[in-house]
Amino acid sequence: MSLMRARAASIIVVAAWIVGAIAGFACIPHLHEVAVTDPGSFFPPDSPHRIAREEIEKLFPGASPLSQIVLVIESDSDMSTARDRIAGLADLLRHLQSTSLVSAVLAPTDNPILEHRLVASDSRAALVLVQLSVGFASEEGARVVDEVERLAKEAGEKGFRIFLSGDATLGRDYDRAIDEGGARSAWATIFLVIVILLVVYRSPVAAGVSILTLGAALGATFGLVTLAASLGLSVAYQARSFLVAIVYGVGTDYCLLLFARAREEAAAGSKDPIGAAWRGSLHVIVGSAFAVGVACGLMEFAQFGLFRFSGAALAIGVATALVATLTLAPALMRLLGSHLFWPSRPENARRGWLWPGIARLVLAHPLLMLIVVALSLSPVLYLGTSSRPTFENEIDIPVASPSEAGYAALQRHFSLSSAGPLAVMIRIPAKSGTLPDGWRGPEGLSALHQFTERLAVTPGVAVVHSATRPTGAAGLFERGTIRSQMVEIEAGLRKAVHGAHALGKGLGEARHEVVRGGREIEEKKAALEKDRRGSLAALLAGRRFDDARRDLDGFASDMRKLELGLARGEEGAQALAEGLDRGADRLKIMLNSPEAAKALDRLALSVDDYDAIPELARVMDHFVSEGGEAALFEVELEASPNSPEAVKTLSDLHARFPLWFEIHDLAGATAFVGGPTPITADLEAITTQDLRLVGILVVAGVFILLVLLLGGFALPAAVTVYLLASYFAALGVLSVCARWGIWPGVDWKTPFFLFVLLVAIGADYGIFLLGRARVEAAHSDFEAGLAKALEVTGPVVSSCGLVLAGTFAALALSRVAFLQQVGLGVTAGVLVDTLLVRPFLLPATALLLRKR
């Protein structure tokens, strides 16, 4: 009667799980609708880039859009011949603005300024920007990308190719790749688990029990996660990819432990091997699941939404796998009865020679084992501790996706920063004493020019677009500055100095000629006098000699006056040259004086000059707010927008802004910077802080749990240290792969998930080994108990490690680098823990600590 009640209860449990699994799998398509998909919402509301974007959008709508689709148009001929086709495509795209999801469409055919910016320097490509009012990975944004892709395919023709890039396209492709990768890795995981379990169990029936148990647990997990999300729990959609791996990974471990203990009890002749196995392994399985659940739950303390919103989903998966292992698996095992171990028998289970040999080796040479294994791990540990993640968008582009083709086309013709410039808005108080008419007044125009020039010469800045540099080219308004006019005056003075010197030289030469002429007159006067005294003509016509003498005296007097005048002129020319030279030198000193820069760099233009030219008036409307309180500067950086160099340039600009405001007496001015680089800067700061905080909490939580389960402090501390070693070794393996060119770098999301999963899951194996050693030591001494624990748990725990490594390795089939890296990283860490830490390092350390 008792047996019949147990079978009836087992049937009810199995039926309930089947119903729950079916309902759960039916919820999978709805998870996307209730989960958080937009990465923009992962940032805290007080993130600097979110505040900046909101402030910029108030005064310059579209300057810092939530996301955008970038159409890269390639032509076999010059783009000037494709203007009509580009304009037609832009008109088609503008029809999407009626959906309110598209805020603007910018094309090079709209105006000359956009043409300069959106046409490549080689004239073989152009950009059309579709700006969205929704986040770049949202479901609504994905639908817009699909429609734009359809219109682009219709507009494309031979010699006129259209590629899609931009963050909205990347978000759509990223979500698709996650879905495809999740399905692909799920089937690969199931196949791999079946193969490994058949080898381990040597019983297709027992393997089938695990597969059915975990399949039901997975279905129930999806149902519970979807239900929780629909009830208001924030769940990151990206966490979906880890649910299959974590449910099958930890769940298979628990099923293997339960099955191995049941086989031991059956071989020992237990009347109720299933019940005995359940009771004997309960504390180990629950403790292990609790460690993983606590670690996942502690992700709630992260600031970044991707981390915070993933922890609850993973914890639900672990809890569901635990409950399924403790309820569904025993129910199926009881229903199968003696057929569970078919075709073998429990008493025929072989111990083998490997694990007893390892136990003898470790017990004989614990210190040697510790040194040898530690040295073998040191290279990858060093690489792991020195690894730095990358925040480049390139790492997130799924392989063989439209985003990959669009990214390549963009790189062929444009700098990446041209499609993602910084949007710098400088806002001044409503009634500024320095700029009474705001940026639109004469003083404001001058300040605009000076700010533009300062931005343009900042290290790391490639091009600046502003009201005084609408095309980004320098010198457009250079001649309108006081400095430029003073430079021209200085040049004119230098020429005048040269002319004055030339004049003085000419006057000096003329004076010398006059002096020479005076000497000749004196010589002629002397000759005339001589002729008068000895000439017969002087006696006959003396009057004529007197007239000639008077004429010569008159000439001599005039020559002396001319000489005196020329001498004074020469002195005046010299004084003029010296005065002009002093004036030019003074101008040069003023031009080179930092104190005079503020005054000299002012524009000598007025608003009327702008209003007189319609093109300049449009420029003002684009770059200066209507009320004149804010000015916009679009800054293209030399480095890729998401690179460390770009983040450094951004930090440098933030440091310079207060100094510039002080120089221009702009008290109360505020700078807001939007664009991809501020997002990267915030992302780097938040994720670094999250890894540090959650890392400390997870390590502390696991350590406390180990103390409660194992007792003492030394062994739990050793287990914790080895968990960290497995993590850094896994990170080192990923760094090696990145150096080999498998990926552009280690994705910024990888270290966080890798840490939580490895530290949480890795604690299992220490609990399995040391917990069993503690039980065995109760019947003998510690060394014998540890040896017995190694022999007994070795095969099953190694099998657990291989299964767990295999389930996460299946993530490598995804087209997303992040999932590939987490999968490979967890695989590497689990293998290090399974093959090196648990069989060698941990028992050797336990022995050495025990001896001390």
mmCIF file of N, CA, C and O in Angstrom, residues 250-297:
data_model
loop_
_atom_site.group_PDB
_atom_site.id
_atom_site.type_symbol
_atom_site.label_atom_id
_atom_site.label_comp_id
_atom_site.label_asym_id
_atom_site.label_seq_id
_atom_site.Cartn_x
_atom_site.Cartn_y
_atom_site.Cartn_z
ATOM 1 N N VAL A 250 24.102 23.342 -14.100
ATOM 2 C CA VAL A 250 24.024 23.008 -12.671
ATOM 3 C C VAL A 250 23.042 21.868 -12.435
ATOM 4 O O VAL A 250 23.255 21.021 -11.555
ATOM 5 N N GLY A 251 21.963 21.825 -13.235
ATOM 6 C CA GLY A 251 20.980 20.755 -13.054
ATOM 7 C C GLY A 251 21.565 19.384 -13.328
ATOM 8 O O GLY A 251 21.275 18.413 -12.616
ATOM 9 N N THR A 252 22.388 19.273 -14.357
ATOM 10 C CA THR A 252 23.034 17.991 -14.644
ATOM 11 C C THR A 252 23.972 17.600 -13.513
ATOM 12 O O THR A 252 24.078 16.414 -13.157
ATOM 13 N N ASP A 253 24.678 18.578 -12.958
ATOM 14 C CA ASP A 253 25.532 18.298 -11.801
ATOM 15 C C ASP A 253 24.715 17.678 -10.668
ATOM 16 O O ASP A 253 25.108 16.656 -10.076
ATOM 17 N N TYR A 254 23.583 18.290 -10.359
ATOM 18 C CA TYR A 254 22.770 17.800 -9.253
ATOM 19 C C TYR A 254 22.216 16.406 -9.551
ATOM 20 O O TYR A 254 22.183 15.532 -8.668
ATOM 21 N N CYS A 255 21.769 16.206 -10.800
ATOM 22 C CA CYS A 255 21.251 14.885 -11.170
ATOM 23 C C CYS A 255 22.348 13.819 -11.113
ATOM 24 O O CYS A 255 22.111 12.680 -10.675
ATOM 25 N N LEU A 256 23.542 14.168 -11.546
ATOM 26 C CA LEU A 256 24.654 13.223 -11.493
ATOM 27 C C LEU A 256 24.974 12.830 -10.056
ATOM 28 O O LEU A 256 25.209 11.648 -9.750
ATOM 29 N N LEU A 257 25.000 13.818 -9.161
ATOM 30 C CA LEU A 257 25.277 13.515 -7.752
ATOM 31 C C LEU A 257 24.194 12.621 -7.160
ATOM 32 O O LEU A 257 24.490 11.658 -6.428
ATOM 33 N N LEU A 258 22.945 12.935 -7.468
ATOM 34 C CA LEU A 258 21.841 12.137 -6.942
ATOM 35 C C LEU A 258 21.899 10.710 -7.484
ATOM 36 O O LEU A 258 21.724 9.738 -6.740
ATOM 37 N N PHE A 259 22.156 10.586 -8.773
ATOM 38 C CA PHE A 259 22.206 9.263 -9.391
ATOM 39 C C PHE A 259 23.392 8.466 -8.861
ATOM 40 O O PHE A 259 23.273 7.266 -8.554
ATOM 41 N N ALA A 260 24.569 9.097 -8.734
ATOM 42 C CA ALA A 260 25.750 8.388 -8.234
ATOM 43 C C ALA A 260 25.517 7.900 -6.806
ATOM 44 O O ALA A 260 25.906 6.777 -6.448
ATOM 45 N N ARG A 261 24.868 8.741 -5.993
ATOM 46 C CA ARG A 261 24.605 8.324 -4.613
ATOM 47 C C ARG A 261 23.578 7.199 -4.591
ATOM 48 O O ARG A 261 23.683 6.265 -3.762
ATOM 49 N N ALA A 262 22.585 7.254 -5.473
ATOM 50 C CA ALA A 262 21.591 6.177 -5.544
ATOM 51 C C ALA A 262 22.245 4.861 -5.955
ATOM 52 O O ALA A 262 21.895 3.787 -5.436
ATOM 53 N N ARG A 263 23.197 4.933 -6.880
ATOM 54 C CA ARG A 263 23.883 3.705 -7.288
ATOM 55 C C ARG A 263 24.714 3.147 -6.137
ATOM 56 O O ARG A 263 24.801 1.930 -5.944
ATOM 57 N N GLU A 264 25.361 4.050 -5.379
ATOM 58 C CA GLU A 264 26.122 3.603 -4.209
ATOM 59 C C GLU A 264 25.202 2.916 -3.203
ATOM 60 O O GLU A 264 25.533 1.835 -2.667
ATOM 61 N N GLU A 265 24.048 3.518 -2.919
ATOM 62 C CA GLU A 265 23.131 2.945 -1.941
ATOM 63 C C GLU A 265 22.573 1.624 -2.434
ATOM 64 O O GLU A 265 22.409 0.665 -1.653
ATOM 65 N N ALA A 266 22.260 1.547 -3.737
ATOM 66 C CA ALA A 266 21.739 0.286 -4.280
ATOM 67 C C ALA A 266 22.791 -0.807 -4.219
ATOM 68 O O ALA A 266 22.495 -1.969 -3.912
ATOM 69 N N ALA A 267 24.055 -0.450 -4.528
ATOM 70 C CA ALA A 267 25.133 -1.429 -4.467
ATOM 71 C C ALA A 267 25.376 -1.893 -3.037
ATOM 72 O O ALA A 267 25.799 -3.046 -2.799
ATOM 73 N N ALA A 268 25.107 -1.016 -2.070
ATOM 74 C CA ALA A 268 25.284 -1.383 -0.662
ATOM 75 C C ALA A 268 24.107 -2.161 -0.119
ATOM 76 O O ALA A 268 24.111 -2.556 1.056
ATOM 77 N N GLY A 269 23.063 -2.398 -0.939
ATOM 78 C CA GLY A 269 21.921 -3.208 -0.520
ATOM 79 C C GLY A 269 20.842 -2.439 0.184
ATOM 80 O O GLY A 269 20.025 -3.032 0.904
ATOM 81 N N SER A 270 20.772 -1.122 0.023
ATOM 82 C CA SER A 270 19.742 -0.325 0.681
ATOM 83 C C SER A 270 18.363 -0.716 0.169
ATOM 84 O O SER A 270 18.160 -0.947 -1.032
ATOM 85 N N LYS A 271 17.375 -0.786 1.081
ATOM 86 C CA LYS A 271 16.006 -1.117 0.675
ATOM 87 C C LYS A 271 15.348 0.042 -0.067
ATOM 88 O O LYS A 271 14.441 -0.159 -0.877
ATOM 89 N N ASP A 272 15.764 1.257 0.213
ATOM 90 C CA ASP A 272 15.223 2.455 -0.455
ATOM 91 C C ASP A 272 16.391 3.309 -0.951
ATOM 92 O O ASP A 272 16.694 4.354 -0.369
ATOM 93 N N PRO A 273 17.064 2.870 -2.022
ATOM 94 C CA PRO A 273 18.248 3.611 -2.481
ATOM 95 C C PRO A 273 17.914 5.031 -2.921
ATOM 96 O O PRO A 273 18.722 5.937 -2.748
ATOM 97 N N ILE A 274 16.733 5.237 -3.478
ATOM 98 C CA ILE A 274 16.373 6.582 -3.950
ATOM 99 C C ILE A 274 16.225 7.519 -2.754
ATOM 100 O O ILE A 274 16.751 8.643 -2.735
ATOM 101 N N GLY A 275 15.477 7.054 -1.722
ATOM 102 C CA GLY A 275 15.297 7.878 -0.535
ATOM 103 C C GLY A 275 16.594 8.121 0.199
ATOM 104 O O GLY A 275 16.870 9.243 0.658
ATOM 105 N N ALA A 276 17.439 7.091 0.299
ATOM 106 C CA ALA A 276 18.722 7.245 0.976
ATOM 107 C C ALA A 276 19.620 8.212 0.214
ATOM 108 O O ALA A 276 20.330 9.036 0.822
ATOM 109 N N ALA A 277 19.624 8.105 -1.116
ATOM 110 C CA ALA A 277 20.433 9.014 -1.934
ATOM 111 C C ALA A 277 19.934 10.442 -1.788
ATOM 112 O O ALA A 277 20.717 11.395 -1.704
ATOM 113 N N TRP A 278 18.611 10.607 -1.750
ATOM 114 C CA TRP A 278 18.026 11.945 -1.611
ATOM 115 C C TRP A 278 18.455 12.573 -0.295
ATOM 116 O O TRP A 278 18.883 13.723 -0.250
ATOM 117 N N ARG A 279 18.359 11.806 0.790
ATOM 118 C CA ARG A 279 18.729 12.324 2.107
ATOM 119 C C ARG A 279 20.233 12.543 2.218
ATOM 120 O O ARG A 279 20.684 13.533 2.812
ATOM 121 N N GLY A 280 21.026 11.647 1.629
ATOM 122 C CA GLY A 280 22.470 11.745 1.750
ATOM 123 C C GLY A 280 23.071 12.897 0.956
ATOM 124 O O GLY A 280 24.108 13.450 1.336
ATOM 125 N N SER A 281 22.455 13.236 -0.152
ATOM 126 C CA SER A 281 23.018 14.295 -1.007
ATOM 127 C C SER A 281 22.276 15.621 -0.873
ATOM 128 O O SER A 281 22.650 16.607 -1.513
ATOM 129 N N LEU A 282 21.220 15.636 -0.050
ATOM 130 C CA LEU A 282 20.387 16.840 0.046
ATOM 131 C C LEU A 282 21.194 18.058 0.466
ATOM 132 O O LEU A 282 21.126 19.116 -0.180
ATOM 133 N N HIS A 283 21.988 17.955 1.534
ATOM 134 C CA HIS A 283 22.690 19.133 2.047
ATOM 135 C C HIS A 283 23.740 19.637 1.062
ATOM 136 O O HIS A 283 23.965 20.846 0.939
ATOM 137 N N VAL A 284 24.374 18.703 0.336
ATOM 138 C CA VAL A 284 25.385 19.119 -0.634
ATOM 139 C C VAL A 284 24.730 19.823 -1.823
ATOM 140 O O VAL A 284 25.187 20.886 -2.272
ATOM 141 N N ILE A 285 23.658 19.245 -2.338
ATOM 142 C CA ILE A 285 22.987 19.827 -3.506
ATOM 143 C C ILE A 285 22.361 21.168 -3.155
ATOM 144 O O ILE A 285 22.494 22.157 -3.890
ATOM 145 N N VAL A 286 21.688 21.232 -2.012
ATOM 146 C CA VAL A 286 21.053 22.492 -1.608
ATOM 147 C C VAL A 286 22.107 23.554 -1.339
ATOM 148 O O VAL A 286 21.951 24.720 -1.732
ATOM 149 N N GLY A 287 23.179 23.158 -0.661
ATOM 150 C CA GLY A 287 24.256 24.119 -0.394
ATOM 151 C C GLY A 287 24.862 24.651 -1.672
ATOM 152 O O GLY A 287 25.137 25.854 -1.805
ATOM 153 N N SER A 288 25.080 23.755 -2.643
ATOM 154 C CA SER A 288 25.635 24.181 -3.928
ATOM 155 C C SER A 288 24.684 25.138 -4.644
ATOM 156 O O SER A 288 25.098 26.192 -5.142
ATOM 157 N N ALA A 289 23.407 24.771 -4.709
ATOM 158 C CA ALA A 289 22.429 25.626 -5.385
ATOM 159 C C ALA A 289 22.295 26.961 -4.670
ATOM 160 O O ALA A 289 22.119 28.009 -5.303
ATOM 161 N N PHE A 290 22.382 26.926 -3.344
ATOM 162 C CA PHE A 290 22.271 28.159 -2.581
ATOM 163 C C PHE A 290 23.441 29.087 -2.908
ATOM 164 O O PHE A 290 23.263 30.308 -3.017
ATOM 165 N N ALA A 291 24.634 28.512 -3.083
ATOM 166 C CA ALA A 291 25.805 29.331 -3.426
ATOM 167 C C ALA A 291 25.605 30.014 -4.776
ATOM 168 O O ALA A 291 25.874 31.220 -4.927
ATOM 169 N N VAL A 292 25.121 29.247 -5.759
ATOM 170 C CA VAL A 292 24.899 29.829 -7.086
ATOM 171 C C VAL A 292 23.777 30.867 -7.023
ATOM 172 O O VAL A 292 23.878 31.952 -7.606
ATOM 173 N N GLY A 293 22.698 30.535 -6.305
ATOM 174 C CA GLY A 293 21.573 31.459 -6.209
ATOM 175 C C GLY A 293 21.940 32.751 -5.517
ATOM 176 O O GLY A 293 21.525 33.840 -5.928
ATOM 177 N N VAL A 294 22.737 32.643 -4.444
ATOM 178 C CA VAL A 294 23.168 33.847 -3.723
ATOM 179 C C VAL A 294 24.017 34.732 -4.628
ATOM 180 O O VAL A 294 23.845 35.963 -4.674
ATOM 181 N N ALA A 295 24.946 34.106 -5.362
ATOM 182 C CA ALA A 295 25.803 34.881 -6.260
ATOM 183 C C ALA A 295 24.976 35.599 -7.320
ATOM 184 O O ALA A 295 25.194 36.781 -7.613
ATOM 185 N N CYS A 296 24.010 34.889 -7.900
ATOM 186 C CA CYS A 296 23.153 35.518 -8.915
ATOM 187 C C CYS A 296 22.288 36.613 -8.291
ATOM 188 O O CYS A 296 22.079 37.673 -8.889
ATOM 189 N N GLY A 297 21.795 36.363 -7.086
ATOM 190 C CA GLY A 297 20.966 37.360 -6.421
ATOM 191 C C GLY A 297 21.734 38.620 -6.086
ATOM 192 O O GLY A 297 21.176 39.725 -6.108
#
